[in-house]
XYZ file of C-alpha atoms in Angstrom:
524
model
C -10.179 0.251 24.899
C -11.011 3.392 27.178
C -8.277 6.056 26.169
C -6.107 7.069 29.131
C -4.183 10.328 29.338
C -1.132 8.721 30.479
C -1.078 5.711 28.276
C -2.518 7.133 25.058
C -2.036 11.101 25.207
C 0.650 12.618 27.065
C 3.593 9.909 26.385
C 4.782 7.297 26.488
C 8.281 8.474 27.683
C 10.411 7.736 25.230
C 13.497 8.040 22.705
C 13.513 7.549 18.919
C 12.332 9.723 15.705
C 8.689 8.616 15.734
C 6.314 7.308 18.249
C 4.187 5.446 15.832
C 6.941 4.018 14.525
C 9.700 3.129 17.389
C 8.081 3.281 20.946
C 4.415 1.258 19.051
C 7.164 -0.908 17.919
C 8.747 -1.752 20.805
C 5.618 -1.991 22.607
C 5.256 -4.813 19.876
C 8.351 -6.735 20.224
C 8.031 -6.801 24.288
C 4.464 -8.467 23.975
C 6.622 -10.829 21.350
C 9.264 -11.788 23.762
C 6.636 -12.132 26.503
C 5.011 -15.108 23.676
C 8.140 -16.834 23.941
C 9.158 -16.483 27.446
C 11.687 -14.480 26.232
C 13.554 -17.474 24.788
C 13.603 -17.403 20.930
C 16.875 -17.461 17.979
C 14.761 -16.709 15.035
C 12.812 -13.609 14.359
C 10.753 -12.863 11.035
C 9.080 -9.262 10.582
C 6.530 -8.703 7.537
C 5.455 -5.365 6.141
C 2.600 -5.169 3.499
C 4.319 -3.671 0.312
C 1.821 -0.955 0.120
C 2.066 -0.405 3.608
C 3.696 2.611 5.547
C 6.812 0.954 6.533
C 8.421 -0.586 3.802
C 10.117 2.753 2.937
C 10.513 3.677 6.716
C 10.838 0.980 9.283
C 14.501 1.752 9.181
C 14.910 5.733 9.238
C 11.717 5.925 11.598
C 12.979 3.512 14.063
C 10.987 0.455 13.502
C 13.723 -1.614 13.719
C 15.369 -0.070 16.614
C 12.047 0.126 18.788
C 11.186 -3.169 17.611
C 14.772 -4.994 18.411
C 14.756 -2.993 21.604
C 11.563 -4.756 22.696
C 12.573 -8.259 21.869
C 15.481 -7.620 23.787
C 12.831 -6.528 26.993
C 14.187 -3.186 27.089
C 12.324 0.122 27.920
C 11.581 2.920 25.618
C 13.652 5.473 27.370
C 16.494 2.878 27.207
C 19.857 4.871 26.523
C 20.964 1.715 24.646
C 17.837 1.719 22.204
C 19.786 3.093 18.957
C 22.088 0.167 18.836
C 19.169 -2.389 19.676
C 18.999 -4.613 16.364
C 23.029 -5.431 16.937
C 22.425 -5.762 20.607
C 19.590 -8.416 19.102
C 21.660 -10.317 17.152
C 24.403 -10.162 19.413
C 22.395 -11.904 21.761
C 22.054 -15.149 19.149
C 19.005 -13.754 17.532
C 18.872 -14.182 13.740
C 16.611 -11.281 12.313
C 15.372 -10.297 8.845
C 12.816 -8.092 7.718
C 10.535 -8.927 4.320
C 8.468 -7.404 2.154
C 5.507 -8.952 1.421
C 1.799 -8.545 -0.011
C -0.316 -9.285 2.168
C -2.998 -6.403 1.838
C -3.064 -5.548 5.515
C -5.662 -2.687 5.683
C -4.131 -0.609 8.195
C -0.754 0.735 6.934
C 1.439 0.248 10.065
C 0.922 -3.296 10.137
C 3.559 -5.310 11.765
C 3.711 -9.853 11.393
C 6.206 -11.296 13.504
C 7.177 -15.098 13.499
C 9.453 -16.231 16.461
C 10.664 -19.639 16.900
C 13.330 -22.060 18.597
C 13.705 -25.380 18.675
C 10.739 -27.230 19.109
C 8.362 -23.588 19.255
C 7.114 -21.111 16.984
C 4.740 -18.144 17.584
C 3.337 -15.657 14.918
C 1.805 -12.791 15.908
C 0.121 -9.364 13.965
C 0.057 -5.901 15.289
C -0.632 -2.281 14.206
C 0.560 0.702 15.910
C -2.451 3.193 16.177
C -0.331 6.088 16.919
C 1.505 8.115 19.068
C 3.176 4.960 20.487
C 0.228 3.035 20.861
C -0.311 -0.146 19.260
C -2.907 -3.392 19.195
C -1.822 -7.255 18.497
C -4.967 -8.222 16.912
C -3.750 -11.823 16.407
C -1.894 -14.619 17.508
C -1.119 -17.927 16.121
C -3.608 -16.949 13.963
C -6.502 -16.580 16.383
C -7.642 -12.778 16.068
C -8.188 -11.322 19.341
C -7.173 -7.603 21.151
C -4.625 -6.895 23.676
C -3.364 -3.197 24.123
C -1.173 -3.797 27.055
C -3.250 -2.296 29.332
C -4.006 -5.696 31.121
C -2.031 -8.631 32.700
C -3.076 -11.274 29.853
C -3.421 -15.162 29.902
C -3.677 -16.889 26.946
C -5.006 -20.781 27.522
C -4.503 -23.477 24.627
C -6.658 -26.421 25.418
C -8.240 -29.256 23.457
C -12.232 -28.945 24.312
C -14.604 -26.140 24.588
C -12.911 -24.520 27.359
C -16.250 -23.664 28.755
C -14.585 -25.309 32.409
C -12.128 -22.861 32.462
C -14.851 -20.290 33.304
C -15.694 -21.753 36.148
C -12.374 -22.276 37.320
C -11.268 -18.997 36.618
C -14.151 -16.505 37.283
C -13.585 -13.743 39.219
C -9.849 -13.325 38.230
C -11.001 -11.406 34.931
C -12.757 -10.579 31.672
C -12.515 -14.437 29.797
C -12.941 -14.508 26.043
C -12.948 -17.649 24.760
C -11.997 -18.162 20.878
C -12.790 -20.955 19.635
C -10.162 -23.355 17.022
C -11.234 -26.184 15.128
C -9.729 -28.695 17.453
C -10.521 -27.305 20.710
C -10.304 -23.268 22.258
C -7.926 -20.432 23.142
C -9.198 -18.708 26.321
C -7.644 -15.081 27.013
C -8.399 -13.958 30.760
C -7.835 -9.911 30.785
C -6.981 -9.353 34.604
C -5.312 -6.598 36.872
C -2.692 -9.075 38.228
C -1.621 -12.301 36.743
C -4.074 -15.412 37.849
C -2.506 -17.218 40.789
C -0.277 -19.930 39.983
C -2.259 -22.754 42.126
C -5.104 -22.280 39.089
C -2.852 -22.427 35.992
C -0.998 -25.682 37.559
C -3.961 -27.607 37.948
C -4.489 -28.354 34.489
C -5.606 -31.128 32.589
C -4.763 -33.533 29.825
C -6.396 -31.161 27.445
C -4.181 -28.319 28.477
C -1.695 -27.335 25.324
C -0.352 -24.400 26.488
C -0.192 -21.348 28.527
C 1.383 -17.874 27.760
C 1.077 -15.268 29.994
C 1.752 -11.413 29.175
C 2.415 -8.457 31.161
C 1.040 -5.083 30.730
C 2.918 -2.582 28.819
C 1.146 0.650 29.788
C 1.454 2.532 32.897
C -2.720 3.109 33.704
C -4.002 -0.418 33.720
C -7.909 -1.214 32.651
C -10.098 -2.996 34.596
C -13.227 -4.817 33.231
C -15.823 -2.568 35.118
C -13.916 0.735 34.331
C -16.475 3.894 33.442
C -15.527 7.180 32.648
C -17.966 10.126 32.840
C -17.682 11.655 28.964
C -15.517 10.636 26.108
C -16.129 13.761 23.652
C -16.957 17.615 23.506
C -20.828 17.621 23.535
C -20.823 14.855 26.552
C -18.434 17.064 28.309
C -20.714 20.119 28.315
C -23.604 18.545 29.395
C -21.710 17.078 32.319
C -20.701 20.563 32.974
C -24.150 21.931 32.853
C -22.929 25.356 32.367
C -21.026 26.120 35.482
C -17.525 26.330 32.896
C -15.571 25.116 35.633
C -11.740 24.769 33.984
C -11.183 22.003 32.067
C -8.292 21.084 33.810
C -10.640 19.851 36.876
C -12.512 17.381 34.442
C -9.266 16.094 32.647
C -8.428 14.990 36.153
C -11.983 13.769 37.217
C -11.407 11.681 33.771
C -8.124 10.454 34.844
C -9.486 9.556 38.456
C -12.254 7.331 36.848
C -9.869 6.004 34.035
C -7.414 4.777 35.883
C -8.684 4.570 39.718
C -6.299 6.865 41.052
C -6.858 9.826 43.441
C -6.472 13.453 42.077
C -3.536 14.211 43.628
C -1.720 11.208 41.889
C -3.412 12.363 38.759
C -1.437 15.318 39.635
C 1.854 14.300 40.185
C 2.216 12.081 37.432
C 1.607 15.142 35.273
C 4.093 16.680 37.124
C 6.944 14.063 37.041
C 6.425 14.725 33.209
C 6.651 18.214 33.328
C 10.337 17.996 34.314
C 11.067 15.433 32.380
C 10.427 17.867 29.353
C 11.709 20.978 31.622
C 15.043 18.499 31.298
C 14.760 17.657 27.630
C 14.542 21.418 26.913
C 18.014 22.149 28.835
C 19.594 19.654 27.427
C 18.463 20.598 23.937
C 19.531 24.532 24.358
C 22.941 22.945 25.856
C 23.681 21.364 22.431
C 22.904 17.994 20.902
C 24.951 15.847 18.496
C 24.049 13.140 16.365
C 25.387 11.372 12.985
C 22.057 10.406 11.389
C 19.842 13.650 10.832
C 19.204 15.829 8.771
C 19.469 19.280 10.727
C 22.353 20.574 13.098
C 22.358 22.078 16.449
C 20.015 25.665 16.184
C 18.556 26.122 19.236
C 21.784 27.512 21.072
C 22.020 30.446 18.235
C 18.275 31.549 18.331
C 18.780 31.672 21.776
C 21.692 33.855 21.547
C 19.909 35.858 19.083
C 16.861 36.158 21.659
C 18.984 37.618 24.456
C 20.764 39.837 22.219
C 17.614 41.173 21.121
C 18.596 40.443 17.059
C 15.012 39.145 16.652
C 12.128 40.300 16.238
C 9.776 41.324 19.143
C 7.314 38.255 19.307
C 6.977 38.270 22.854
C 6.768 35.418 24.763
C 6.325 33.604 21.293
C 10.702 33.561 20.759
C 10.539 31.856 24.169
C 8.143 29.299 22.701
C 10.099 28.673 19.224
C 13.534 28.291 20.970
C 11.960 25.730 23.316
C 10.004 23.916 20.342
C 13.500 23.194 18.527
C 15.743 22.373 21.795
C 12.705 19.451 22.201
C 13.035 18.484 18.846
C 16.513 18.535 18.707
C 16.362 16.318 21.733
C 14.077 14.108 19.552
C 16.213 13.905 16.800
C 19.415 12.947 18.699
C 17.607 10.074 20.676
C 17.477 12.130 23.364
C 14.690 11.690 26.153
C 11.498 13.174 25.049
C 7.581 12.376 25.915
C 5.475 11.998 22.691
C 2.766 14.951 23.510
C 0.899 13.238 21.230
C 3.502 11.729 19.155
C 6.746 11.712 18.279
C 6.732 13.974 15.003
C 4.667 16.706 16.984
C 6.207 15.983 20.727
C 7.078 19.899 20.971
C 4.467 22.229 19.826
C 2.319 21.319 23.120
C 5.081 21.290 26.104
C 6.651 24.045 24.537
C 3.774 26.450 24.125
C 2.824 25.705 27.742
C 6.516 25.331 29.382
C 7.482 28.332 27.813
C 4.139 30.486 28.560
C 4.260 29.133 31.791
C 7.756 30.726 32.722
C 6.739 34.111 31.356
C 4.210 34.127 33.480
C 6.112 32.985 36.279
C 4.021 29.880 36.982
C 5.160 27.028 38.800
C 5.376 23.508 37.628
C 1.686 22.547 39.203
C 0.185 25.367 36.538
C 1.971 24.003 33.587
C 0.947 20.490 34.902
C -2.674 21.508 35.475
C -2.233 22.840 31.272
C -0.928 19.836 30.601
C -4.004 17.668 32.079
C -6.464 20.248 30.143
C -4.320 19.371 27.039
C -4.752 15.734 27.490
C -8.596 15.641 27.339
C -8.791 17.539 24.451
C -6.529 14.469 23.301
C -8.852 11.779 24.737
C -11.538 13.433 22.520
C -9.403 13.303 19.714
C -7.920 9.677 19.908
C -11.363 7.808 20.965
C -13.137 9.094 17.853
C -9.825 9.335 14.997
C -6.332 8.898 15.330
C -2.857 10.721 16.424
C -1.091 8.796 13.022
C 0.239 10.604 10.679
C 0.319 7.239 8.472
C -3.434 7.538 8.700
C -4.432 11.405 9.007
C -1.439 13.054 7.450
C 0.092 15.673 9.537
C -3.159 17.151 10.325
C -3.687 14.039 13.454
C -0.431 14.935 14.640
C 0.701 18.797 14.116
C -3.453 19.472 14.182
C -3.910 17.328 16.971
C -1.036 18.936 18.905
C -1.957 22.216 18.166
C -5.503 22.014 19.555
C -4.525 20.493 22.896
C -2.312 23.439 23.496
C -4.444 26.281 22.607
C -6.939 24.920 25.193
C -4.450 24.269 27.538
C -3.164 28.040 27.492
C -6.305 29.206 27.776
C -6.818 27.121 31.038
C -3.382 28.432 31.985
C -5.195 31.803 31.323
C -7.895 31.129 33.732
C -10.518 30.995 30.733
C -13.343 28.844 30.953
C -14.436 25.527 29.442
C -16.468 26.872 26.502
C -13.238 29.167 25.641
C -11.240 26.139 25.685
C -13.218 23.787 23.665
C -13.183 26.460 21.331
C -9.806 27.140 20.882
C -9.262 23.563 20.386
C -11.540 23.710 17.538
C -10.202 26.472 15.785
C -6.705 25.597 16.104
C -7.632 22.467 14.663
C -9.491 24.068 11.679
C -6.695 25.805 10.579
C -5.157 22.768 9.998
C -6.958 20.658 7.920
C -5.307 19.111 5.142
C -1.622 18.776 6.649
C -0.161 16.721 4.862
C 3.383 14.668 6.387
C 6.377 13.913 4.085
C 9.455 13.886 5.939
C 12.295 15.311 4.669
C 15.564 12.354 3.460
C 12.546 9.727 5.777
C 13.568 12.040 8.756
C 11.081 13.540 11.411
C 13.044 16.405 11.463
C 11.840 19.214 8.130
C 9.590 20.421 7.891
C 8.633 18.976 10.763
C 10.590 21.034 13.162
C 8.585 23.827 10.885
C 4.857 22.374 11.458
C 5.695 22.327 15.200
C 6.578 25.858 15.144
C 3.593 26.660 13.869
C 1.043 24.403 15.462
C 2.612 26.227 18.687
C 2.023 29.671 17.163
C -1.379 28.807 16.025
C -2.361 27.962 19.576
C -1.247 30.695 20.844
C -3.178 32.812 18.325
C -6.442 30.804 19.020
C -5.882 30.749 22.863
C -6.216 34.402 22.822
C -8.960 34.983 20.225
C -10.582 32.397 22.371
C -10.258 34.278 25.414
C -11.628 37.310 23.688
C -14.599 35.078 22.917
C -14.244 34.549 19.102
C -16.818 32.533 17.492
C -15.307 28.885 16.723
C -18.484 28.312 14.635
C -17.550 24.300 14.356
C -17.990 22.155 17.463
C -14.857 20.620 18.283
C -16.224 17.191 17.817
C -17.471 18.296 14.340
C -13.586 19.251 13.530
C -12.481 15.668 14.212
C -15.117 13.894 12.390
C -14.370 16.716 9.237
C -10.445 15.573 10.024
C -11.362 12.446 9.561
C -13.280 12.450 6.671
C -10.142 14.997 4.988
C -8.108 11.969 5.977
C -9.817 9.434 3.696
C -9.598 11.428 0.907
C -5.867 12.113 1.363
C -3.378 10.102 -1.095
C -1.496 7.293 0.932
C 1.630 9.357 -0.731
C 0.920 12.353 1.458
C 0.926 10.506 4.594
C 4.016 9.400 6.167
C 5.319 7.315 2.910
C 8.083 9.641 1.845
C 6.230 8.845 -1.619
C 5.225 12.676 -2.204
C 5.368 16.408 -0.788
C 9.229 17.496 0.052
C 10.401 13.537 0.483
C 10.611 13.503 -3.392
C 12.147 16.760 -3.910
C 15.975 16.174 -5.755
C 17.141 17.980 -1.985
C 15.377 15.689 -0.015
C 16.341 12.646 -1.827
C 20.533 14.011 -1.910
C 20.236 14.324 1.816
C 18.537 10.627 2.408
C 21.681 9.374 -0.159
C 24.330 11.690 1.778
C 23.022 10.053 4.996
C 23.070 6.594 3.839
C 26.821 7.192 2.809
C 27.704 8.582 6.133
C 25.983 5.407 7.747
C 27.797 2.793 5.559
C 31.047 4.613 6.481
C 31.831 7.719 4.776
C 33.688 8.795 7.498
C 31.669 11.951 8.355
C 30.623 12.634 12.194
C 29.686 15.985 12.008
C 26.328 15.699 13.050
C 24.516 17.480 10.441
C 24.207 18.379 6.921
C 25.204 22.297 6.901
């Protein structure tokens, strides 16, 4: 799959603690539903016991994203946190297992849906930052990402006449089964129903899926670079602003004209303007781990009680309002993820309103962000359950110190470069959640991957030697990544999740949720 700014990057639009977790997991359950025709009373879900999600499908939103899909919902659904007994409400019976199964990728998700008379399995990972892959079905291993309209054709032969039949209505893959084939046609609209009705005897079945992400593919799609070294030779040293090539990207990606590249990035911008008013308002909810703090700092800021950061307090105050957002099941946009959706809009959001830029700047920052992203997610990985920290807080941090420099008016060699330092500085991260919350230190790491962008923006702009190519960085990530302990990624098996605190707040949480009676909305 090409990686899209708008389906893999900057979003999806969401609510819920963690990207990889809920919004990849209801991105699951919809293809699901779509397997049944949305009829279905009986749902199984697997995890792998040395998986990821054993210890957090629950406090990570795995259940809620995943129920929320089943039931066809969206992931910026204001209803999502009471998903699994909207589910079973609905007639569903659910129940999650633990299993070994020795899946190899650690957010591995097996689903078994059935009625009367029907049953469908599927498997699934979720790649990060609210992306996710079925990679088989009934079975049959195959791809769908949900950037295509997808037909899946059960028949008893070869299939080979289906080809005929079907070509030009899309890319046709044809898997074969010991008694007979399962053809998947990958096509920007479904296939017209005049050619699925004429079937014949040795026609089983036909299951037909809709897209899930908002840039479609399309089997002839090219794009003009996918990493740092391709970019600068495509530039061929006229360091136009990166900006201009995340949109020529964008344009070629998703056949859309610049000025729709545009305003897309601009309907997101207030989105996240939004999130970070309503997070500075105040935000209240039962199930986390830290209170409402964005409302004092900000009080502290005006008074001048702090200390003179400069346009850095601005940045900080608008990094926790988004994460309080997060936390609350508010409406944020995973920028790349979930865990890390506030060091990057608030860096730019912030520095953009001390500048006194409009909404078109910060947009503009935003696109420049989002290749530096594409870079990232076509060669590694925005999961934390993968890379530790260092894919998400790293990640994060790189795209915004290249998008303030761009919002600087440096060039494309300063911006590269500030993505690769920032990124450097950041090797290692490791992620353990604090009581299986993506809330400390995580509220922390996004502090800093904001300040460290900052930093590197400007050394960049004074044209500091990065020494590392950015695409070197990522493959070094990567490598620092496969040497990490599963414990020290996303497990709550090691760091601060197995401190005595941490695991008295996860207990004090749990009480609270069985019916302790509390509702104060935090721990303090």
């Amino acid at each position: 799959m090409v990686v899209s700014i708008f389906n893999d990057v900057i979003g999806p639009v969401m609510r819920g603690p963690s990207s990889s977790h809920c919004a990849a997991a209801l991105r699951i359950g919809r293809i699901a539903r779509d397997i049944m025709n949305g009829e279905f009373d009986d749902v199984l879900v697997e995890f792998d016991r040395n998986g990821s999600l054993p210890g957090t499908h629950e406090s990570q939103g795995s259940d809620m994203g995943l129920c929320g899909g089943l039931l066809g919902w969206d992931a910026a659904d204001e209803r999502l946190p009471n998903s699994p007994q909207a589910l079973r409400n609905s007639g569903v019976r659910i129940r999650f297992e633990i299993v070994d199964t020795g899946d190899a990728h650690p957010n591995t998700y097996r689903l078994t849906l059935s009625r009367p008379g029907k049953e469908h399995t599927l498997i699934a990972i979720s790649t990060g930052g609210g992306m996710m892959e079925v990679i088989a079905i009934d079975g049959v291993k195959l791809s769908i990402s949900g950037d295509y309209f997808e037909t899946l054709i059960q028949v008893r032969d070869s299939g080979r006449n289906w080809v005929t039949r079907l070509h030009p209505a899309g890319a046709i893959v044809i898997h074969s089964l010991p008694d007979g084939a399962l053809i998947q046609v990958k096509s920007s609209a479904f296939i017209e129903k005049p050619l699925l009705s004429d079937r014949d005897s040795n026609t089983l079945d036909v299951i037909q899926l809709s897209p899930i992400l908002p840039v479609l593919s399309r089997p002839d799609m090219h794009v003009p670079f996918s990493n740092g070294e391709q970019l600068v030779r495509y530039d061929n040293g006229r360091n136009e602003s990166l900006w201009k090539y995340a949109v020529q990207y964008e344009m070629a990606r998703g056949r859309l004209s610049e000025s729709e590249v545009i305003a897309k990035m601009v309907a997101i911008v207030r989105i996240l303007r939004n999130s970070i008013a309503q997070g500075i308002a105040g935000t209240h909810y039962d199930d986390r781990v830290l209170g409402y703090q964005s409302g004092g700092f900000q009080k502290k800021m005006n008074a001048g009680g702090l200390l003179n950061a400069g346009a850095l307090n601005r940045i900080v105050l608008y990094v926790t309002a988004l994460m309080e957002v997060k936390s609350s099941m508010g409406v944020i946009v995973a920028a790349p993820t979930a865990g890390a959706c506030a060091a990057l809009p608030g860096a730019v959001i912030a520095m953009a309103e001390e500048l006194n830029f409009d909404e078109e700047a910060m947009a503009r920052a935003m696109l420049a962000s989002g290749l530096i992203g594409v870079f990232i997610a076509t060669r590694w990985t925005f999961a934390a359950e993968v890379g530790g920290c260092q894919a998400e807080g790293g990640s994060a941090a790189s795209m915004a110190a290249a998008a303030l420099v761009t919002m600087a008016g440096g060039t494309l060699s300063q911006a590269l470069g500030a993505a690769s330092m920032a990124l450097q500085s950041m090797l290692g991260l490791i992620c353990d959640p604090v009581a299986n919350r993506v809330e400390a230190p995580c509220l922390g790491k996004n502090v800093m991957a904001a300040s460290n962008a900052v930093s590197c923006a400007n050394m960049a702009l004074s044209d500091f030697d990065s020494v590392i190519p950015f695409d070197e960085v990522i493959e070094a990530a990567m490598r620092v990544s496969a040497q990490m302990p599963r414990e020290l990624r996303c497990t709550a098996l090691g760091g601060l999740s197995t401190t005595p605190t941490s695991l008295s707040i996860e207990q004090k949480l749990l009480a609270r949720k069985t019916g302790c009676g509390t509702t104060c909305g935090c721990l303090n």
